[in-house]
Coordinates of C-alpha atoms in Angstrom, one line a residue:
Chain A
M88 CA -19.6 52.3 47.7
R89 CA -18.1 49.6 45.2
K90 CA -19.1 51.5 42.0
V91 CA -17.8 55.0 43.8
L92 CA -14.5 52.9 43.7
A93 CA -15.0 51.4 39.6
G94 CA -15.5 54.2 38.6
L95 CA -12.8 56.4 40.9
M96 CA -11.2 53.5 38.8
I97 CA -11.8 54.0 36.0
F98 CA -11.4 57.9 35.9
I99 CA -7.7 57.2 36.7
I100 CA -7.5 54.5 34.8
S101 CA -9.1 57.8 31.8
M102 CA -6.0 60.1 33.4
I103 CA -3.3 57.7 31.5
P104 CA -1.7 59.6 28.4
L105 CA -2.9 57.7 25.5
H106 CA 0.4 58.8 23.9
A107 CA 1.2 56.6 25.9
F108 CA -0.3 53.5 23.8
A109 CA 0.5 55.8 20.8
A110 CA 1.6 52.8 17.7
S111 CA 5.2 52.8 17.1
A112 CA 6.5 53.9 14.1
L113 CA 7.4 49.8 12.4
D114 CA 3.7 49.1 13.5
M115 CA 2.4 52.1 12.2
V116 CA 4.3 50.6 8.6
K117 CA 3.1 47.6 9.0
T118 CA -0.4 47.4 9.5
N119 CA -0.1 49.3 6.6
A120 CA 1.3 47.8 4.3
N121 CA 0.3 44.7 5.1
S122 CA -3.2 45.7 5.1
V123 CA -2.6 46.7 1.1
L124 CA -0.3 43.0 0.6
D125 CA -4.1 41.4 1.3
V126 CA -5.6 43.4 -1.1
L127 CA -2.4 42.5 -4.0
R128 CA -2.6 38.7 -2.7
D129 CA -6.4 38.8 -2.7
P130 CA -7.6 36.6 -5.0
K131 CA -11.0 37.9 -5.3
L132 CA -10.0 39.7 -7.6
K133 CA -8.8 40.1 -10.8
G134 CA -9.5 41.2 -14.8
D135 CA -9.5 44.9 -15.4
A136 CA -12.2 45.1 -12.9
G137 CA -9.8 43.4 -10.3
K138 CA -7.4 46.0 -10.8
K139 CA -9.5 48.4 -10.4
V140 CA -10.9 48.0 -6.9
K141 CA -7.5 47.1 -5.5
E142 CA -5.8 50.3 -7.2
Q143 CA -8.8 52.3 -5.6
K144 CA -7.5 50.8 -1.4
I145 CA -4.1 51.4 -2.0
E146 CA -4.8 54.6 -2.8
A147 CA -6.6 55.3 -0.2
A148 CA -4.4 53.4 1.9
A149 CA -1.6 55.7 0.2
E150 CA -3.5 58.6 1.6
K151 CA -2.9 57.6 5.5
L152 CA 0.4 56.9 4.7
F153 CA 2.1 59.5 2.9
D154 CA 2.1 63.2 4.3
Y155 CA 2.6 64.1 0.3
V156 CA 3.2 68.3 1.5
E157 CA 6.2 67.0 4.0
L158 CA 7.5 64.7 1.2
S159 CA 6.7 67.4 -1.5
K160 CA 8.5 70.1 1.2
R161 CA 10.9 67.7 1.6
T162 CA 11.8 67.7 -2.7
L163 CA 12.1 70.8 -2.5
G164 CA 14.1 71.6 -0.5
L165 CA 14.3 74.8 0.4
N166 CA 13.2 75.9 -3.3
W167 CA 10.6 75.4 -1.6
N168 CA 9.9 78.4 -0.2
R169 CA 11.1 80.3 -3.3
L170 CA 7.2 78.1 -4.9
S171 CA 4.1 81.2 -4.3
M172 CA 1.4 79.9 -1.8
D173 CA -1.2 79.0 -5.3
Q174 CA 2.7 76.9 -6.7
R175 CA 3.4 74.6 -3.3
K176 CA -0.3 74.3 -3.5
E177 CA 0.0 73.5 -7.5
F178 CA 3.0 71.2 -6.8
V179 CA 1.7 68.8 -3.8
D180 CA -1.0 68.4 -6.4
L181 CA 0.7 67.3 -9.2
F182 CA 3.5 65.3 -7.4
K183 CA 1.4 64.0 -6.0
T184 CA -0.3 62.5 -9.0
L185 CA 3.8 61.3 -10.7
L186 CA 4.1 59.5 -8.0
R187 CA 1.0 57.8 -8.1
N188 CA 0.3 57.5 -11.8
T189 CA 4.6 56.2 -11.7
Y190 CA 4.2 54.0 -9.6
I191 CA 0.4 51.7 -9.4
D192 CA 0.9 49.5 -11.1
R193 CA 4.2 48.4 -10.4
I194 CA 2.1 47.9 -7.4
T195 CA -0.4 46.4 -8.5
A196 CA 2.2 44.3 -9.9
Y197 CA 3.3 42.7 -6.7
T198 CA 2.0 38.9 -6.0
N199 CA 4.7 36.3 -4.2
E200 CA 6.7 39.1 -2.9
K201 CA 7.6 37.9 0.8
V202 CA 7.5 41.0 3.3
E203 CA 9.3 41.7 6.3
F204 CA 10.6 44.6 8.1
T205 CA 12.8 44.1 10.0
K206 CA 13.6 47.0 12.7
E207 CA 13.7 50.7 12.9
M208 CA 15.6 53.3 13.8
Q209 CA 15.3 56.6 15.2
L210 CA 17.0 59.4 12.9
T211 CA 16.2 63.2 14.6
E212 CA 13.5 64.1 18.1
T213 CA 10.7 63.7 15.0
T214 CA 11.9 61.2 12.8
T215 CA 12.2 57.2 12.3
E216 CA 13.8 54.8 9.6
V217 CA 11.5 51.1 9.0
Q218 CA 13.4 49.4 7.6
S219 CA 12.0 46.2 5.9
V220 CA 12.9 43.5 2.8
V221 CA 11.2 42.8 0.2
T222 CA 12.1 38.7 -1.1
K223 CA 11.3 37.9 -4.7
G224 CA 12.7 34.3 -5.7
N225 CA 16.7 33.9 -4.6
T226 CA 17.1 38.0 -4.4
T227 CA 16.4 40.7 -1.3
V228 CA 15.4 44.2 -2.3
P229 CA 15.7 46.4 1.3
I230 CA 13.0 49.2 1.6
N231 CA 13.9 51.5 4.3
Y232 CA 10.3 53.7 4.7
R233 CA 11.7 57.6 7.1
V234 CA 8.3 58.0 8.8
I235 CA 7.2 61.7 10.5
K236 CA 5.8 62.4 13.6
K237 CA 2.2 63.7 12.9
G238 CA 0.1 64.5 15.9
N239 CA -0.6 60.3 16.9
D240 CA 0.0 59.0 13.4
W241 CA 3.5 58.4 12.0
M242 CA 3.2 59.3 8.1
V243 CA 5.4 57.9 4.7
Y244 CA 8.1 61.2 3.8
D245 CA 10.5 59.3 1.8
V246 CA 11.9 55.7 0.4
V247 CA 14.9 54.1 0.4
I248 CA 15.0 51.7 -2.1
E249 CA 18.2 49.9 -1.8
G250 CA 20.1 53.2 -0.7
V251 CA 18.5 55.3 -3.1
S252 CA 16.6 57.7 -1.6
L253 CA 13.4 58.4 -3.7
I254 CA 12.9 62.1 -1.9
S255 CA 17.3 63.1 -3.2
N256 CA 16.3 61.4 -6.4
Y257 CA 13.5 63.8 -6.8
R258 CA 15.3 66.4 -5.5
T259 CA 18.6 66.7 -7.7
Q260 CA 16.0 66.6 -10.6
F261 CA 14.0 69.6 -9.3
R262 CA 16.4 70.9 -8.6
D263 CA 19.1 70.5 -11.9
I264 CA 15.7 72.6 -13.6
L265 CA 15.2 74.9 -10.9
G266 CA 19.3 76.2 -11.2
S267 CA 18.2 77.9 -14.3
N268 CA 14.3 78.5 -14.2
P269 CA 12.2 80.1 -12.5
P270 CA 9.4 77.6 -10.2
Q271 CA 6.9 78.0 -12.6
V272 CA 8.9 75.8 -14.9
L273 CA 8.9 73.1 -12.6
I274 CA 5.0 73.3 -12.3
D275 CA 4.7 73.2 -16.1
T276 CA 7.2 70.7 -16.3
L277 CA 5.6 68.3 -14.0
R278 CA 1.5 69.5 -15.6
K279 CA 3.0 68.5 -18.9
R280 CA 4.8 64.7 -17.1
V281 CA 1.0 64.2 -15.9
G282 CA -1.1 64.9 -18.1
K283 CA -2.9 67.5 -16.8
Chain B
M300 CA -30.9 28.4 44.7
M301 CA -27.8 29.6 42.0
S302 CA -28.6 33.5 43.6
R303 CA -28.2 33.0 47.5
R304 CA -25.9 30.8 47.2
R305 CA -23.6 32.6 45.1
S306 CA -24.4 36.6 48.0
A307 CA -23.7 33.7 50.2
A308 CA -20.6 32.5 49.4
G309 CA -20.3 35.8 47.7
Q310 CA -20.3 37.9 51.3
P311 CA -16.8 38.1 52.7
R312 CA -15.4 38.2 48.7
R313 CA -17.4 41.3 48.6
R314 CA -15.1 42.3 51.3
I315 CA -11.9 41.1 50.1
S316 CA -12.4 42.5 46.9
L317 CA -13.4 46.6 48.2
R318 CA -10.5 45.8 49.8
T319 CA -8.5 44.9 47.2
M320 CA -10.0 48.0 45.2
G321 CA -9.4 50.6 47.2
G322 CA -6.5 49.8 47.9
L323 CA -4.7 50.0 44.1
C324 CA -6.6 52.7 43.9
L325 CA -4.5 55.3 46.4
T326 CA -1.2 52.9 44.3
M327 CA -3.3 54.1 40.8
A328 CA -3.6 57.4 42.6
F329 CA -0.2 57.7 43.8
L330 CA 2.0 56.1 40.8
L331 CA -0.2 59.5 38.9
C332 CA 0.8 62.0 41.6
C333 CA 4.3 60.9 41.9
P334 CA 5.3 63.2 38.5
L335 CA 3.6 65.8 40.3
L336 CA 5.5 65.3 43.4
H337 CA 8.5 64.8 41.3
A338 CA 8.3 69.2 39.3
E339 CA 7.0 70.7 42.1
E340 CA 10.9 69.2 43.7
G341 CA 11.8 70.7 40.7
I342 CA 11.5 74.1 40.0
P343 CA 13.4 75.5 38.5
E344 CA 12.8 73.2 36.5
L345 CA 9.8 74.7 35.3
G346 CA 11.7 77.7 34.1
K347 CA 14.2 75.9 32.1
I348 CA 11.2 74.8 30.4
T349 CA 10.3 78.1 29.5
I350 CA 13.5 79.3 28.1
R351 CA 13.9 76.7 25.7
D352 CA 10.1 77.1 24.5
L353 CA 10.6 80.6 24.3
Q354 CA 14.5 79.6 22.3
D355 CA 12.0 77.1 19.4
T356 CA 10.1 79.7 18.6
G357 CA 12.9 81.8 18.2
D358 CA 14.6 78.7 15.9
R359 CA 11.3 78.5 14.2
P360 CA 10.6 82.0 12.5
A361 CA 8.8 80.2 9.9
S362 CA 6.1 79.7 11.1
R363 CA 5.1 82.9 12.0
A364 CA 6.3 83.9 8.4
A365 CA 4.0 81.5 7.4
Y366 CA 1.1 82.0 9.2
T367 CA 1.5 86.3 8.8
M368 CA 1.7 85.0 5.8
A369 CA -1.5 82.9 5.0
A370 CA -3.4 86.5 6.6
G371 CA -1.8 88.3 4.2
N372 CA -2.9 86.5 1.2
T373 CA -6.4 86.6 3.8
S374 CA -6.1 90.4 3.2
W375 CA -5.1 91.3 -0.6
R376 CA -8.1 88.6 -1.0
G377 CA -10.3 90.4 1.2
L378 CA -9.2 93.6 -0.5
Q379 CA -10.1 92.2 -4.2
A380 CA -13.5 90.5 -3.3
T381 CA -14.3 94.1 -1.5
E382 CA -18.0 94.1 -2.9
G383 CA -18.8 91.2 -1.4
E384 CA -18.5 90.5 2.4
R385 CA -19.9 86.7 2.8
E386 CA -17.4 86.2 -0.8
N387 CA -14.4 87.6 2.4
F388 CA -15.6 86.1 4.8
S389 CA -15.1 82.2 3.5
T390 CA -11.8 82.8 2.3
F391 CA -10.8 84.5 5.8
A392 CA -13.0 81.3 6.6
A393 CA -11.0 79.1 4.1
A394 CA -7.1 79.0 5.9
R395 CA -8.2 80.1 8.7
Q396 CA -9.2 75.8 7.9
T397 CA -6.3 74.8 6.6
P398 CA -3.0 75.1 9.1
P399 CA -1.6 77.6 9.0
D400 CA 1.7 76.4 8.4
E401 CA 1.5 73.6 6.5
Y402 CA 2.5 74.7 2.8
G403 CA 4.5 78.1 4.6
D404 CA 7.9 78.1 4.8
V405 CA 10.5 75.6 6.3
T406 CA 13.6 76.6 6.8
A407 CA 17.1 74.2 6.2
E408 CA 16.6 71.8 9.3
D409 CA 13.1 71.7 9.0
V410 CA 13.8 69.8 5.0
G411 CA 17.3 68.2 6.2
E412 CA 19.3 69.8 4.1
A413 CA 21.3 71.8 7.2
G414 CA 22.7 68.2 8.5
A415 CA 24.6 68.7 5.2
A416 CA 26.5 71.8 6.4
A417 CA 27.5 70.7 9.4
K418 CA 28.9 67.3 8.0
E419 CA 30.6 69.8 6.3
S420 CA 32.1 72.1 9.0
A421 CA 32.6 68.9 11.2
D422 CA 33.9 66.3 8.1
E423 CA 37.3 68.4 7.9
Y424 CA 38.5 67.4 11.7
G425 CA 37.8 63.9 11.5
D426 CA 35.2 62.8 13.2
V427 CA 31.9 63.7 12.9
A428 CA 29.4 64.5 16.3
P429 CA 26.7 62.8 16.7
D430 CA 24.2 65.3 16.8
S431 CA 25.9 65.6 12.7
A432 CA 25.7 61.9 12.1
T433 CA 22.1 61.1 13.9
A434 CA 20.3 64.4 11.9
A435 CA 19.0 63.7 8.2
K436 CA 21.9 62.4 6.3
P437 CA 23.4 64.7 3.6
Q438 CA 22.3 65.0 0.6
V439 CA 25.2 63.0 -1.9
Q440 CA 26.1 64.3 -5.0
I441 CA 28.5 64.2 -7.7
A442 CA 30.2 66.7 -10.2
D443 CA 29.3 66.9 -13.4
P444 CA 31.7 68.6 -15.9
L445 CA 31.4 66.4 -18.5
R446 CA 27.3 66.4 -19.1
P447 CA 27.9 67.1 -23.2
F448 CA 29.8 64.3 -23.6
N449 CA 28.2 62.6 -20.8
V450 CA 24.3 63.5 -21.7
A451 CA 25.8 61.7 -25.4
M452 CA 26.9 58.6 -23.7
F453 CA 23.5 57.8 -22.2
H454 CA 21.9 58.2 -25.5
F455 CA 24.0 55.5 -27.0
N456 CA 23.9 54.3 -23.7
D457 CA 19.8 54.2 -23.6
K458 CA 19.4 53.1 -27.3
L459 CA 21.7 50.1 -27.4
Y460 CA 19.8 49.0 -24.1
F461 CA 16.1 49.6 -25.7
W462 CA 17.8 48.6 -29.9
M463 CA 20.2 45.0 -29.1
W464 CA 19.9 44.2 -25.4
K465 CA 16.5 44.3 -25.0
P466 CA 15.9 42.5 -27.6
A467 CA 18.9 40.4 -27.5
A468 CA 17.5 39.3 -23.7
T469 CA 13.9 39.0 -24.5
G470 CA 15.0 36.1 -27.6
Y471 CA 17.6 34.6 -25.0
K472 CA 14.2 34.4 -22.5
Y473 CA 12.4 32.9 -24.6
V474 CA 14.9 29.9 -26.1
M475 CA 16.4 29.2 -23.6
P476 CA 14.4 28.1 -20.4
Q477 CA 15.0 29.6 -17.0
P478 CA 16.0 26.3 -15.1
F479 CA 18.7 27.7 -17.5
R480 CA 19.7 31.4 -17.3
Q481 CA 19.9 30.1 -13.4
L482 CA 22.9 27.8 -13.7
F483 CA 24.3 30.0 -16.8
S484 CA 24.0 33.3 -13.9
N485 CA 25.2 31.8 -10.1
F486 CA 28.3 30.0 -13.0
Y487 CA 29.5 33.4 -13.7
R488 CA 28.9 34.4 -10.8
N489 CA 30.1 31.4 -8.7
L490 CA 33.5 32.2 -11.8
T491 CA 33.3 34.8 -10.5
A492 CA 34.7 34.5 -6.6
P493 CA 38.7 35.8 -6.6
V494 CA 36.8 39.7 -7.4
R495 CA 34.8 39.6 -3.7
I496 CA 37.2 37.1 -2.2
L497 CA 39.3 39.3 -2.7
N498 CA 38.4 43.3 -2.4
N499 CA 36.3 41.7 0.7
L500 CA 39.9 41.8 1.7
F501 CA 40.7 44.7 1.0
Q502 CA 38.3 45.5 2.2
G503 CA 39.2 44.4 6.1
K504 CA 37.0 42.3 5.7
P505 CA 37.4 38.6 6.0
G506 CA 34.8 37.0 7.5
Y507 CA 33.4 38.1 4.7
A508 CA 35.7 37.0 2.1
G509 CA 36.2 33.6 3.8
E510 CA 31.6 33.0 3.0
E511 CA 32.7 33.8 0.0
L512 CA 35.3 31.9 -0.4
A513 CA 33.9 28.3 1.3
K514 CA 30.7 29.6 -1.9
L515 CA 33.9 29.1 -4.0
L516 CA 35.1 25.8 -2.5
I517 CA 32.0 23.8 -2.1
N518 CA 29.5 25.4 -5.9
S519 CA 33.0 24.2 -7.3
T520 CA 32.6 20.6 -5.5
V521 CA 28.7 20.1 -4.2
G522 CA 27.3 22.3 -6.8
V523 CA 29.4 20.9 -10.3
G524 CA 31.3 23.1 -11.6
G525 CA 29.5 26.0 -9.7
L526 CA 26.3 25.4 -12.0
R527 CA 24.2 25.7 -8.4
N528 CA 24.1 28.1 -5.5
C529 CA 24.2 25.3 -3.4
A530 CA 26.6 27.2 -0.3
E531 CA 23.8 29.6 0.2
E532 CA 20.8 26.8 -1.0
C533 CA 21.7 24.4 1.0
F534 CA 24.2 25.1 3.6
G535 CA 22.8 29.2 3.6
I536 CA 26.1 31.5 3.4
K537 CA 25.2 34.0 1.7
G538 CA 28.5 35.7 1.4
R539 CA 29.0 39.6 -0.2
N540 CA 28.6 41.2 -3.1
A541 CA 32.5 43.3 -3.6
D542 CA 34.3 45.4 -6.6
F543 CA 37.9 47.0 -6.7
G544 CA 35.9 50.4 -7.1
Q545 CA 34.6 49.8 -4.2
T546 CA 37.3 49.1 -2.2
L547 CA 39.1 52.0 -3.1
G548 CA 35.7 53.5 -1.6
K549 CA 36.4 52.4 1.7
W550 CA 40.0 54.0 1.4
G551 CA 38.5 57.1 1.4
L552 CA 39.1 58.2 -2.5
G553 CA 36.3 59.7 -4.1
P554 CA 34.4 59.4 -7.1
G555 CA 36.0 62.2 -8.3
F556 CA 33.0 62.8 -11.3
Y557 CA 30.4 61.8 -13.7
L558 CA 31.5 59.7 -16.2
V559 CA 29.0 57.1 -18.5
L560 CA 30.7 54.8 -20.3
P561 CA 30.3 54.0 -23.4
F562 CA 28.9 50.6 -23.2
L563 CA 29.1 50.1 -19.3
G564 CA 27.0 53.2 -18.1
P565 CA 27.5 54.9 -15.6
S566 CA 31.0 55.2 -13.5
S567 CA 34.0 57.1 -12.6
P568 CA 37.0 57.0 -12.8
R569 CA 37.4 55.0 -9.8
D570 CA 34.4 53.8 -10.7
G571 CA 36.2 52.8 -14.0
F572 CA 39.6 52.2 -12.9
G573 CA 38.2 49.4 -10.5
F574 CA 35.5 47.4 -13.6
L575 CA 39.4 47.0 -15.1
V576 CA 41.4 45.9 -11.4
D577 CA 38.4 43.4 -11.7
W578 CA 38.6 42.2 -14.9
A579 CA 42.3 41.3 -14.5
L580 CA 40.6 39.0 -11.6
R581 CA 38.0 37.4 -13.3
P582 CA 39.3 34.2 -14.9
Q583 CA 37.1 34.2 -17.5
T584 CA 39.7 37.5 -18.2
Y585 CA 42.3 34.6 -19.3
V586 CA 39.7 32.2 -22.2
G587 CA 41.5 35.6 -24.3
T588 CA 44.1 36.1 -25.7
E589 CA 44.6 39.2 -24.6
F590 CA 43.3 41.5 -21.6
F591 CA 40.5 42.3 -24.5
D592 CA 39.7 39.8 -27.6
Y593 CA 36.5 38.4 -28.9
Q594 CA 36.4 35.9 -26.8
N595 CA 36.8 37.3 -23.3
V596 CA 34.2 39.7 -23.9
G597 CA 32.1 37.8 -26.1
L598 CA 31.8 35.3 -22.5
F599 CA 30.9 39.1 -20.6
V600 CA 28.5 40.0 -23.5
H601 CA 26.4 36.5 -23.0
E602 CA 26.6 36.9 -19.3
K603 CA 25.2 40.5 -19.9
I604 CA 22.4 39.6 -22.0
N605 CA 21.8 36.4 -19.2
S606 CA 21.7 38.8 -16.6
T607 CA 19.6 41.1 -17.6
S608 CA 16.6 38.5 -18.9
F609 CA 16.2 38.3 -15.1
R610 CA 15.7 42.7 -15.1
I611 CA 14.0 43.5 -18.6
G612 CA 11.7 45.8 -17.5
E613 CA 13.5 47.4 -14.4
Y614 CA 15.3 50.3 -16.7
E615 CA 11.7 51.3 -18.2
A616 CA 11.1 51.3 -14.7
L617 CA 13.9 53.9 -13.4
K618 CA 13.3 55.7 -16.5
K619 CA 9.2 56.0 -16.8
A620 CA 9.4 57.2 -13.2
A621 CA 12.0 60.6 -13.2
V622 CA 10.8 63.0 -14.7
D623 CA 14.4 63.8 -16.2
P624 CA 16.1 60.5 -16.7
Y625 CA 19.0 61.2 -17.5
V626 CA 19.8 63.7 -14.2
S627 CA 17.8 61.0 -12.5
M628 CA 20.6 57.9 -13.1
R629 CA 23.3 60.0 -12.2
D630 CA 21.3 60.4 -8.6
I631 CA 20.2 57.0 -8.6
Y632 CA 24.4 55.8 -9.6
I633 CA 25.8 58.3 -7.3
Q634 CA 23.3 57.1 -4.2
Y635 CA 23.4 53.3 -5.1
R636 CA 27.6 54.3 -4.5
T637 CA 27.8 55.7 -1.8
D638 CA 25.0 53.5 0.0
L639 CA 27.8 50.1 -1.4
I640 CA 30.2 52.3 0.1
E641 CA 29.2 54.1 4.1
N642 CA 26.9 51.5 5.1
R643 CA 27.3 47.8 3.1

């Protein structure tokens, strides 16, 4: 009898929808950011070999945290529709490489900054902004992560530093190129830029 | 012995636990059934959902188009590879594996561009509907009618940075220890307190104006003439930056157009005028006999080199991140200034 009841109990509990326990956007970004910070602060990872390990770990974390397709779509805006399917795929790949090359050195250079996640603010039904403050010495920089709900996960599609949105910034630049050129010119420019 | 005692003692306990477990099961089952009961009550609600669902699919023709597009691609590829059926099948399978609309077309809403149109139309008559306010912010942009001049000035300032500011700041950093540079930085900042006090007042923020006034008083006395930022370090008074271009923006004046000023960098007619007003509010200006002379400009150059010595590498990083540095800097300028005016 007792076993039956216990079994019933487990069955009932398992019926409670899982998404009720899905992590909030803030927790999600915080956990990922902290795991990166732990890697960066690891005193064992020094010199060139240590830097390689750091870079690999950061890339793995970024892969989990960033939604590069969403990021690319929002960066190109409606110009996205002008690209062919193959161009879209190449663009996502090139843009990802560009961001990686640009920011990996700056991230590995992080040392004694203090990162504090302050609050989250819902933007639309599916998007949320996670706000954080980075303190180094006596300067503080607000960094906000805009995340979009994908299944059970929150994926970053934009980073806003001191009010400057990363995707808006690239969007303006790409729009400038696409305004008078076909999409292939943008792809070629990016290809040249990342050295592929 | 132990087991016997346990079972003896456990006998009555077991009954209670049976009962409690049964009760718990019933409560849980009841709680879980509640939504079901509720759903049964509100059958018309179900109808609503289906309508909304239909509307939803109507709103998103993009994903469907994407699917047909992917399928079209496959069949086209399939036609090309008619010789091998296997190849044909594998391309089809590959197409099926990627989510159909991941690389598909987007609508303005998907990429957060719809907010712009909605806001523009509502803006004419003042208040913005809460819907469009919470929607993705429309993109901030600035007109650039003087682009050839601005590009020339951008290159001038760029060279100026790499040939003058950067080497000067690097050399200065080498000879001047960090604590001294920090003292200078505090000193100059304390001197420009009138700019922040008045602009905070102009912007209707008397609280921050008071904070800046308190900072001026504390730092000028306890902080030995402003050499130390004691107000913040000892008393935690943060204050708030404010400038006249920002004040004009808060009053509703747009930036006008993009203007790169030689020596000063990205600006606009509004912020350029703001700079002149702030210059007039700086006590340093009155060290000289004229509005601009070698004395007050000289002090400004030292202030600039001093502050650059803390930020060597930042400009390079911004430039390195850009695909088109000129356009990137213009966008950073307008995004940053708009944020200062709208959100801070």
